[in-house]
Amino acid sequence: MSEEERRVPGHVAIIMDGNGRWAKRRGLPRNMGHARGAQVVEQILEDADDLGIRVLTVYAFSTENWTRPQSEVTALMNLLNRYLRSSVGKCMKNNVRVRIIGDRTKLSDELVESIRNMEETTAGNTGILFQIAINYGGRDEIVRAVRAVAEDVRSGVLKPEEITEEAIAAHTDTAGEPDPDLLIRTCGDERISNFLLWQSAYTELYFTDVAWPDFTREELEKAIDAYNGRDRRFGGLKEK
Ligand code: FPP
């Protein structure tokens, strides 16, 4: 499909699966798969921007990932911290705004500080928004949003009958941003795994057998082409 014919999804979300399997197939430690995966995210962010995608959201660490061996949890946290520290300059140069979604109360002080610095430094950028999910779970996010709404009711800011979809969405981690148009999951499994549950009500799903460390711009373009073949009706009779 040519660039002119292609309709580019505004918001693309990715479940970057298969780092471990990619490493195992090569006789490498799992953490090498994650390290390679982190390089791939940086490249895909540039490709997404180049293709005209406005928001890219990636699932880097789920609320369930804490159950992995301590050494892997530490390696992933270090990788994320290193990315946040070392790419501020690149994000500024490329006009990328970074936002972290998820519950940061369980993250180390050091990581929280890296997040604060990255978010504050890039807050004024007007290019692609890069959302990284860290200690993120869709159900956990809904619970936190509902709690915040309940606080509004308790304090008298909101009446129970004023609890609407918009009121709940306003308290999710992605508040103010559009829902994903396309969700990609790599490496074969076809499930959502607690990612963006609230936001993906009408998201188009795309699954590929390619492991995340092997994911390329061509694979992203394939996913966008598949998205172009979908008939999005949002529960109605024809596309909005
Ligand atoms: C899933 O593969 C991947 C993860 C749990 C971690 C994803 C994190 C990164 C790619 C690094 C993110 C870095 C930045 C800069 C955002 P898996 O380990 O579950 O693979 P497996 O299913 O083959 O074992």
PDB file of C-alpha atoms and ligand atoms in Angstrom:
ATOM      1  CA  MET A   1       0.000   0.000   0.000  1.00  0.00           C
ATOM      2  CA  SER A   2       1.448   3.408  -0.923  1.00  0.00           C
ATOM      3  CA  GLU A   3       2.019   6.149   1.649  1.00  0.00           C
ATOM      4  CA  GLU A   4      -0.774   8.237   0.079  1.00  0.00           C
ATOM      5  CA  GLU A   5      -3.358   5.442   0.249  1.00  0.00           C
ATOM      6  CA  ARG A   6      -2.595   4.457   3.823  1.00  0.00           C
ATOM      7  CA  ARG A   7      -4.725   5.749   6.685  1.00  0.00           C
ATOM      8  CA  VAL A   8      -2.407   6.000   9.661  1.00  0.00           C
ATOM      9  CA  PRO A   9      -3.873   5.128  13.080  1.00  0.00           C
ATOM     10  CA  GLY A  10      -3.517   8.076  15.441  1.00  0.00           C
ATOM     11  CA  HIS A  11      -2.762   5.945  18.485  1.00  0.00           C
ATOM     12  CA  VAL A  12      -0.925   2.614  18.330  1.00  0.00           C
ATOM     13  CA  ALA A  13      -0.439   0.447  21.439  1.00  0.00           C
ATOM     14  CA  ILE A  14       2.022  -2.460  21.571  1.00  0.00           C
ATOM     15  CA  ILE A  15       2.373  -5.523  23.788  1.00  0.00           C
ATOM     16  CA  MET A  16       6.061  -6.216  23.199  1.00  0.00           C
ATOM     17  CA  ASP A  17       6.067  -9.970  23.802  1.00  0.00           C
ATOM     18  CA  GLY A  18       8.706 -12.598  23.131  1.00  0.00           C
ATOM     19  CA  ASN A  19      11.952 -11.115  24.431  1.00  0.00           C
ATOM     20  CA  GLY A  20      12.591 -14.233  26.522  1.00  0.00           C
ATOM     21  CA  ARG A  21      11.839 -16.681  23.726  1.00  0.00           C
ATOM     22  CA  TRP A  22      13.982 -14.675  21.292  1.00  0.00           C
ATOM     23  CA  ALA A  23      16.932 -14.902  23.692  1.00  0.00           C
ATOM     24  CA  LYS A  24      16.384 -18.588  24.462  1.00  0.00           C
ATOM     25  CA  ARG A  25      16.379 -19.477  20.767  1.00  0.00           C
ATOM     26  CA  ARG A  26      19.841 -17.931  20.559  1.00  0.00           C
ATOM     27  CA  GLY A  27      21.142 -19.520  23.743  1.00  0.00           C
ATOM     28  CA  LEU A  28      21.295 -16.094  25.402  1.00  0.00           C
ATOM     29  CA  PRO A  29      20.092 -15.048  28.879  1.00  0.00           C
ATOM     30  CA  ARG A  30      16.534 -13.625  28.942  1.00  0.00           C
ATOM     31  CA  ASN A  31      17.826 -10.204  29.936  1.00  0.00           C
ATOM     32  CA  MET A  32      19.676  -9.966  26.618  1.00  0.00           C
ATOM     33  CA  GLY A  33      16.269 -10.273  24.963  1.00  0.00           C
ATOM     34  CA  HIS A  34      14.965  -7.366  27.031  1.00  0.00           C
ATOM     35  CA  ALA A  35      18.048  -5.271  26.220  1.00  0.00           C
ATOM     36  CA  ARG A  36      17.580  -5.914  22.529  1.00  0.00           C
ATOM     37  CA  GLY A  37      13.837  -5.204  22.990  1.00  0.00           C
ATOM     38  CA  ALA A  38      14.633  -1.792  24.438  1.00  0.00           C
ATOM     39  CA  GLN A  39      16.710  -0.909  21.364  1.00  0.00           C
ATOM     40  CA  VAL A  40      13.835  -1.987  19.142  1.00  0.00           C
ATOM     41  CA  VAL A  41      11.358   0.270  21.006  1.00  0.00           C
ATOM     42  CA  GLU A  42      13.609   3.264  20.405  1.00  0.00           C
ATOM     43  CA  GLN A  43      13.745   2.511  16.683  1.00  0.00           C
ATOM     44  CA  ILE A  44       9.995   1.854  16.434  1.00  0.00           C
ATOM     45  CA  LEU A  45       9.295   5.158  18.195  1.00  0.00           C
ATOM     46  CA  GLU A  46      11.222   6.938  15.427  1.00  0.00           C
ATOM     47  CA  ASP A  47       9.474   4.895  12.722  1.00  0.00           C
ATOM     48  CA  ALA A  48       6.041   5.555  14.259  1.00  0.00           C
ATOM     49  CA  ASP A  49       6.776   9.271  14.338  1.00  0.00           C
ATOM     50  CA  ASP A  50       7.993   9.175  10.751  1.00  0.00           C
ATOM     51  CA  LEU A  51       4.825   7.362   9.642  1.00  0.00           C
ATOM     52  CA  GLY A  52       2.640  10.035  11.237  1.00  0.00           C
ATOM     53  CA  ILE A  53       1.444   8.141  14.322  1.00  0.00           C
ATOM     54  CA  ARG A  54       0.585  10.674  17.049  1.00  0.00           C
ATOM     55  CA  VAL A  55       0.603   8.453  20.160  1.00  0.00           C
ATOM     56  CA  LEU A  56       2.611   5.266  20.812  1.00  0.00           C
ATOM     57  CA  THR A  57       1.899   3.335  24.022  1.00  0.00           C
ATOM     58  CA  VAL A  58       4.062   0.357  25.001  1.00  0.00           C
ATOM     59  CA  TYR A  59       3.632  -2.240  27.758  1.00  0.00           C
ATOM     60  CA  ALA A  60       7.038  -2.360  29.460  1.00  0.00           C
ATOM     61  CA  PHE A  61       6.201  -3.816  32.892  1.00  0.00           C
ATOM     62  CA  SER A  62       2.863  -5.139  34.106  1.00  0.00           C
ATOM     63  CA  THR A  63       1.477  -5.343  37.632  1.00  0.00           C
ATOM     64  CA  GLU A  64       1.935  -9.122  37.239  1.00  0.00           C
ATOM     65  CA  ASN A  65       5.590  -8.956  36.157  1.00  0.00           C
ATOM     66  CA  TRP A  66       6.728  -8.616  39.806  1.00  0.00           C
ATOM     67  CA  THR A  67       6.288 -12.396  40.104  1.00  0.00           C
ATOM     68  CA  ARG A  68       9.252 -12.983  37.752  1.00  0.00           C
ATOM     69  CA  PRO A  69      12.638 -13.904  39.287  1.00  0.00           C
ATOM     70  CA  GLN A  70      14.083 -10.979  41.259  1.00  0.00           C
ATOM     71  CA  SER A  71      17.096 -10.791  38.910  1.00  0.00           C
ATOM     72  CA  GLU A  72      14.812 -10.261  35.899  1.00  0.00           C
ATOM     73  CA  VAL A  73      12.674  -7.662  37.710  1.00  0.00           C
ATOM     74  CA  THR A  74      15.831  -5.756  38.661  1.00  0.00           C
ATOM     75  CA  ALA A  75      17.209  -5.972  35.120  1.00  0.00           C
ATOM     76  CA  LEU A  76      13.961  -4.626  33.641  1.00  0.00           C
ATOM     77  CA  MET A  77      13.786  -1.780  36.163  1.00  0.00           C
ATOM     78  CA  ASN A  78      17.427  -0.890  35.478  1.00  0.00           C
ATOM     79  CA  LEU A  79      16.790  -0.962  31.737  1.00  0.00           C
ATOM     80  CA  LEU A  80      13.820   1.392  32.082  1.00  0.00           C
ATOM     81  CA  ASN A  81      15.714   3.695  34.402  1.00  0.00           C
ATOM     82  CA  ARG A  82      18.661   3.799  32.011  1.00  0.00           C
ATOM     83  CA  TYR A  83      16.380   4.569  29.078  1.00  0.00           C
ATOM     84  CA  LEU A  84      14.665   7.412  30.955  1.00  0.00           C
ATOM     85  CA  ARG A  85      18.025   8.900  32.023  1.00  0.00           C
ATOM     86  CA  SER A  86      19.878   8.526  28.738  1.00  0.00           C
ATOM     87  CA  SER A  87      17.238   9.522  26.184  1.00  0.00           C
ATOM     88  CA  VAL A  88      16.050  12.890  27.460  1.00  0.00           C
ATOM     89  CA  GLY A  89      18.333  14.637  24.960  1.00  0.00           C
ATOM     90  CA  LYS A  90      17.115  12.508  22.050  1.00  0.00           C
ATOM     91  CA  CYS A  91      13.471  13.094  23.003  1.00  0.00           C
ATOM     92  CA  MET A  92      14.094  16.849  23.096  1.00  0.00           C
ATOM     93  CA  LYS A  93      15.838  16.747  19.725  1.00  0.00           C
ATOM     94  CA  ASN A  94      12.967  14.737  18.190  1.00  0.00           C
ATOM     95  CA  ASN A  95      10.207  16.769  19.911  1.00  0.00           C
ATOM     96  CA  VAL A  96       8.903  13.621  21.699  1.00  0.00           C
ATOM     97  CA  ARG A  97       6.715  14.005  24.786  1.00  0.00           C
ATOM     98  CA  VAL A  98       7.038  11.129  27.254  1.00  0.00           C
ATOM     99  CA  ARG A  99       4.422  10.065  29.772  1.00  0.00           C
ATOM    100  CA  ILE A 100       4.553   7.069  32.092  1.00  0.00           C
ATOM    101  CA  ILE A 101       1.315   5.243  32.862  1.00  0.00           C
ATOM    102  CA  GLY A 102       0.790   2.805  35.729  1.00  0.00           C
ATOM    103  CA  ASP A 103       1.027   2.912  39.502  1.00  0.00           C
ATOM    104  CA  ARG A 104       4.336   4.513  40.383  1.00  0.00           C
ATOM    105  CA  THR A 105       3.849   4.249  44.156  1.00  0.00           C
ATOM    106  CA  LYS A 106       5.564   0.842  44.064  1.00  0.00           C
ATOM    107  CA  LEU A 107       8.562   1.998  42.004  1.00  0.00           C
ATOM    108  CA  SER A 108      11.962   2.895  43.481  1.00  0.00           C
ATOM    109  CA  ASP A 109      12.633   6.534  44.395  1.00  0.00           C
ATOM    110  CA  GLU A 110      15.366   6.584  41.758  1.00  0.00           C
ATOM    111  CA  LEU A 111      13.003   5.458  38.979  1.00  0.00           C
ATOM    112  CA  VAL A 112      10.278   7.869  40.118  1.00  0.00           C
ATOM    113  CA  GLU A 113      12.838  10.675  39.916  1.00  0.00           C
ATOM    114  CA  SER A 114      13.883   9.616  36.380  1.00  0.00           C
ATOM    115  CA  ILE A 115      10.216   9.571  35.368  1.00  0.00           C
ATOM    116  CA  ARG A 116       9.616  13.020  36.867  1.00  0.00           C
ATOM    117  CA  ASN A 117      12.643  14.438  35.088  1.00  0.00           C
ATOM    118  CA  MET A 118      11.724  12.903  31.709  1.00  0.00           C
ATOM    119  CA  GLU A 119       8.061  13.960  31.938  1.00  0.00           C
ATOM    120  CA  GLU A 120       8.824  17.505  33.078  1.00  0.00           C
ATOM    121  CA  THR A 121      11.617  18.069  30.565  1.00  0.00           C
ATOM    122  CA  THR A 122       9.576  16.838  27.595  1.00  0.00           C
ATOM    123  CA  ALA A 123       6.193  18.265  28.731  1.00  0.00           C
ATOM    124  CA  GLY A 124       6.275  21.130  26.237  1.00  0.00           C
ATOM    125  CA  ASN A 125       7.148  18.974  23.210  1.00  0.00           C
ATOM    126  CA  THR A 126       4.513  18.908  20.484  1.00  0.00           C
ATOM    127  CA  GLY A 127       5.523  15.839  18.454  1.00  0.00           C
ATOM    128  CA  ILE A 128       4.636  12.202  19.078  1.00  0.00           C
ATOM    129  CA  LEU A 129       3.500  11.231  22.584  1.00  0.00           C
ATOM    130  CA  PHE A 130       5.381   8.175  23.877  1.00  0.00           C
ATOM    131  CA  GLN A 131       3.503   6.489  26.723  1.00  0.00           C
ATOM    132  CA  ILE A 132       5.390   3.789  28.606  1.00  0.00           C
ATOM    133  CA  ALA A 133       3.393   1.497  30.881  1.00  0.00           C
ATOM    134  CA  ILE A 134       5.383   0.640  34.011  1.00  0.00           C
ATOM    135  CA  ASN A 135       3.763  -1.301  36.864  1.00  0.00           C
ATOM    136  CA  TYR A 136       0.630  -0.995  34.786  1.00  0.00           C
ATOM    137  CA  GLY A 137      -2.460  -3.193  34.908  1.00  0.00           C
ATOM    138  CA  GLY A 138      -5.767  -2.350  33.244  1.00  0.00           C
ATOM    139  CA  ARG A 139      -7.831  -3.541  36.197  1.00  0.00           C
ATOM    140  CA  ASP A 140      -5.552  -1.761  38.637  1.00  0.00           C
ATOM    141  CA  GLU A 141      -5.947   1.442  36.615  1.00  0.00           C
ATOM    142  CA  ILE A 142      -9.761   1.123  36.689  1.00  0.00           C
ATOM    143  CA  VAL A 143      -9.682   0.540  40.457  1.00  0.00           C
ATOM    144  CA  ARG A 144      -7.522   3.655  40.948  1.00  0.00           C
ATOM    145  CA  ALA A 145      -9.819   5.700  38.689  1.00  0.00           C
ATOM    146  CA  VAL A 146     -12.957   4.523  40.518  1.00  0.00           C
ATOM    147  CA  ARG A 147     -11.345   5.341  43.854  1.00  0.00           C
ATOM    148  CA  ALA A 148     -10.598   8.866  42.637  1.00  0.00           C
ATOM    149  CA  VAL A 149     -14.201   9.247  41.458  1.00  0.00           C
ATOM    150  CA  ALA A 150     -15.421   8.005  44.861  1.00  0.00           C
ATOM    151  CA  GLU A 151     -13.252  10.661  46.522  1.00  0.00           C
ATOM    152  CA  ASP A 152     -14.901  13.304  44.327  1.00  0.00           C
ATOM    153  CA  VAL A 153     -18.304  12.046  45.438  1.00  0.00           C
ATOM    154  CA  ARG A 154     -17.289  12.009  49.088  1.00  0.00           C
ATOM    155  CA  SER A 155     -15.958  15.552  48.905  1.00  0.00           C
ATOM    156  CA  GLY A 156     -19.120  16.747  47.162  1.00  0.00           C
ATOM    157  CA  VAL A 157     -17.429  17.660  43.854  1.00  0.00           C
ATOM    158  CA  LEU A 158     -19.488  15.031  42.020  1.00  0.00           C
ATOM    159  CA  LYS A 159     -22.969  13.548  42.546  1.00  0.00           C
ATOM    160  CA  PRO A 160     -23.360   9.770  42.039  1.00  0.00           C
ATOM    161  CA  GLU A 161     -25.661  10.417  39.065  1.00  0.00           C
ATOM    162  CA  GLU A 162     -22.859  12.480  37.509  1.00  0.00           C
ATOM    163  CA  ILE A 163     -20.574   9.427  37.285  1.00  0.00           C
ATOM    164  CA  THR A 164     -20.285   8.973  33.544  1.00  0.00           C
ATOM    165  CA  GLU A 165     -17.853   7.251  31.192  1.00  0.00           C
ATOM    166  CA  GLU A 166     -16.184  10.637  30.745  1.00  0.00           C
ATOM    167  CA  ALA A 167     -15.842  11.094  34.527  1.00  0.00           C
ATOM    168  CA  ILE A 168     -14.113   7.720  34.852  1.00  0.00           C
ATOM    169  CA  ALA A 169     -11.946   8.262  31.744  1.00  0.00           C
ATOM    170  CA  ALA A 170     -10.809  11.590  33.206  1.00  0.00           C
ATOM    171  CA  HIS A 171      -9.220   9.672  36.076  1.00  0.00           C
ATOM    172  CA  THR A 172      -7.459   7.000  34.016  1.00  0.00           C
ATOM    173  CA  ASP A 173      -3.705   7.233  33.428  1.00  0.00           C
ATOM    174  CA  THR A 174      -4.258   8.166  29.768  1.00  0.00           C
ATOM    175  CA  ALA A 175      -6.714  10.992  30.528  1.00  0.00           C
ATOM    176  CA  GLY A 176      -6.829  13.590  27.790  1.00  0.00           C
ATOM    177  CA  GLU A 177      -5.444  11.273  25.099  1.00  0.00           C
ATOM    178  CA  PRO A 178      -7.428   9.351  22.472  1.00  0.00           C
ATOM    179  CA  ASP A 179      -8.067   5.627  22.896  1.00  0.00           C
ATOM    180  CA  PRO A 180      -5.782   3.327  20.864  1.00  0.00           C
ATOM    181  CA  ASP A 181      -6.926   2.739  17.291  1.00  0.00           C
ATOM    182  CA  LEU A 182      -4.666  -0.283  16.849  1.00  0.00           C
ATOM    183  CA  LEU A 183      -3.203  -2.702  19.394  1.00  0.00           C
ATOM    184  CA  ILE A 184      -0.326  -4.908  18.246  1.00  0.00           C
ATOM    185  CA  ARG A 185       0.852  -7.986  20.148  1.00  0.00           C
ATOM    186  CA  THR A 186       3.991  -9.766  19.034  1.00  0.00           C
ATOM    187  CA  CYS A 187       5.173 -13.368  19.342  1.00  0.00           C
ATOM    188  CA  GLY A 188       2.054 -15.408  18.772  1.00  0.00           C
ATOM    189  CA  ASP A 189      -0.189 -15.160  21.807  1.00  0.00           C
ATOM    190  CA  GLU A 190      -3.587 -13.646  21.141  1.00  0.00           C
ATOM    191  CA  ARG A 191      -4.718 -11.994  24.360  1.00  0.00           C
ATOM    192  CA  ILE A 192      -4.870  -8.559  25.972  1.00  0.00           C
ATOM    193  CA  SER A 193      -3.072  -9.487  29.232  1.00  0.00           C
ATOM    194  CA  ASN A 194      -4.610  -6.651  31.263  1.00  0.00           C
ATOM    195  CA  PHE A 195      -3.367  -3.890  28.934  1.00  0.00           C
ATOM    196  CA  LEU A 196      -5.514  -0.765  28.393  1.00  0.00           C
ATOM    197  CA  LEU A 197      -8.754  -2.574  29.267  1.00  0.00           C
ATOM    198  CA  TRP A 198     -10.846   0.583  29.565  1.00  0.00           C
ATOM    199  CA  GLN A 199      -9.323   2.255  26.508  1.00  0.00           C
ATOM    200  CA  SER A 200      -9.434  -0.682  24.087  1.00  0.00           C
ATOM    201  CA  ALA A 201     -13.245  -1.041  23.886  1.00  0.00           C
ATOM    202  CA  TYR A 202     -13.180  -0.392  20.117  1.00  0.00           C
ATOM    203  CA  THR A 203      -9.502  -0.901  19.339  1.00  0.00           C
ATOM    204  CA  GLU A 204      -8.543  -3.030  16.340  1.00  0.00           C
ATOM    205  CA  LEU A 205      -6.349  -5.958  17.395  1.00  0.00           C
ATOM    206  CA  TYR A 206      -3.389  -7.224  15.371  1.00  0.00           C
ATOM    207  CA  PHE A 207      -1.327 -10.281  16.258  1.00  0.00           C
ATOM    208  CA  THR A 208       1.941 -11.360  14.686  1.00  0.00           C
ATOM    209  CA  ASP A 209       4.249 -14.322  15.275  1.00  0.00           C
ATOM    210  CA  VAL A 210       7.328 -12.073  15.060  1.00  0.00           C
ATOM    211  CA  ALA A 211       9.090 -11.798  18.440  1.00  0.00           C
ATOM    212  CA  TRP A 212       9.501  -8.245  19.734  1.00  0.00           C
ATOM    213  CA  PRO A 213      13.316  -8.104  19.267  1.00  0.00           C
ATOM    214  CA  ASP A 214      12.766  -8.928  15.560  1.00  0.00           C
ATOM    215  CA  PHE A 215      10.022  -6.324  15.077  1.00  0.00           C
ATOM    216  CA  THR A 216      10.817  -3.759  12.369  1.00  0.00           C
ATOM    217  CA  ARG A 217       9.334  -0.794  10.564  1.00  0.00           C
ATOM    218  CA  GLU A 218       8.155  -3.240   7.867  1.00  0.00           C
ATOM    219  CA  GLU A 219       6.217  -5.216  10.492  1.00  0.00           C
ATOM    220  CA  LEU A 220       4.675  -1.982  11.777  1.00  0.00           C
ATOM    221  CA  GLU A 221       3.653  -1.080   8.235  1.00  0.00           C
ATOM    222  CA  LYS A 222       2.116  -4.548   7.806  1.00  0.00           C
ATOM    223  CA  ALA A 223       0.035  -3.974  10.945  1.00  0.00           C
ATOM    224  CA  ILE A 224      -1.078  -0.574   9.632  1.00  0.00           C
ATOM    225  CA  ASP A 225      -2.023  -2.150   6.292  1.00  0.00           C
ATOM    226  CA  ALA A 226      -4.121  -4.757   8.126  1.00  0.00           C
ATOM    227  CA  TYR A 227      -5.748  -1.941  10.098  1.00  0.00           C
ATOM    228  CA  ASN A 228      -6.585  -0.250   6.805  1.00  0.00           C
ATOM    229  CA  GLY A 229      -8.511  -3.334   5.764  1.00  0.00           C
ATOM    230  CA  ARG A 230     -10.729  -3.231   8.852  1.00  0.00           C
ATOM    231  CA  ASP A 231     -14.229  -1.797   8.835  1.00  0.00           C
ATOM    232  CA  ARG A 232     -14.532   0.184  12.070  1.00  0.00           C
ATOM    233  CA  ARG A 233     -18.170   0.602  12.989  1.00  0.00           C
ATOM    234  CA  PHE A 234     -17.929   1.422  16.712  1.00  0.00           C
ATOM    235  CA  GLY A 235     -21.130  -0.561  17.239  1.00  0.00           C
ATOM    236  CA  GLY A 236     -22.931   1.433  14.561  1.00  0.00           C
ATOM    237  CA  LEU A 237     -23.619   0.577  10.946  1.00  0.00           C
ATOM    238  CA  LYS A 238     -20.809   2.405   9.173  1.00  0.00           C
ATOM    239  CA  GLU A 239     -17.491   3.960  10.033  1.00  0.00           C
ATOM    240  CA  LYS A 240     -17.668   7.192  12.008  1.00  0.00           C
TER     241      LYS A 240
HETATM  242  C1  FPP B   1       7.660  -9.554  27.260  1.00  0.00           C
HETATM  243  O1  FPP B   1       8.557 -10.564  26.840  1.00  0.00           O
HETATM  244  C2  FPP B   1       8.398  -8.338  27.514  1.00  0.00           C
HETATM  245  C3  FPP B   1       8.506  -7.742  28.734  1.00  0.00           C
HETATM  246  C4  FPP B   1       7.850  -8.263  29.944  1.00  0.00           C
HETATM  247  C5  FPP B   1       9.339  -6.541  28.908  1.00  0.00           C
HETATM  248  C6  FPP B   1       9.226  -5.530  27.815  1.00  0.00           C
HETATM  249  C7  FPP B   1      10.227  -4.496  28.038  1.00  0.00           C
HETATM  250  C8  FPP B   1      11.050  -4.014  27.110  1.00  0.00           C
HETATM  251  C9  FPP B   1      11.031  -4.416  25.687  1.00  0.00           C
HETATM  252  C10 FPP B   1      12.005  -2.938  27.468  1.00  0.00           C
HETATM  253  C11 FPP B   1      11.263  -1.649  27.455  1.00  0.00           C
HETATM  254  C12 FPP B   1      12.149  -0.551  27.279  1.00  0.00           C
HETATM  255  C13 FPP B   1      11.754   0.699  26.987  1.00  0.00           C
HETATM  256  C14 FPP B   1      12.793   1.649  26.639  1.00  0.00           C
HETATM  257  C15 FPP B   1      10.358   1.158  26.990  1.00  0.00           C
HETATM  258  P1  FPP B   1       8.716 -11.872  27.722  1.00  0.00           P
HETATM  259  O2  FPP B   1       9.858 -11.677  28.626  1.00  0.00           O
HETATM  260  O3  FPP B   1       7.421 -12.168  28.390  1.00  0.00           O
HETATM  261  O4  FPP B   1       9.033 -12.901  26.612  1.00  0.00           O
HETATM  262  P2  FPP B   1       8.649 -14.447  26.631  1.00  0.00           P
HETATM  263  O5  FPP B   1       7.137 -14.519  26.653  1.00  0.00           O
HETATM  264  O6  FPP B   1       9.229 -14.952  25.354  1.00  0.00           O
HETATM  265  O7  FPP B   1       9.275 -15.054  27.844  1.00  0.00           O
END
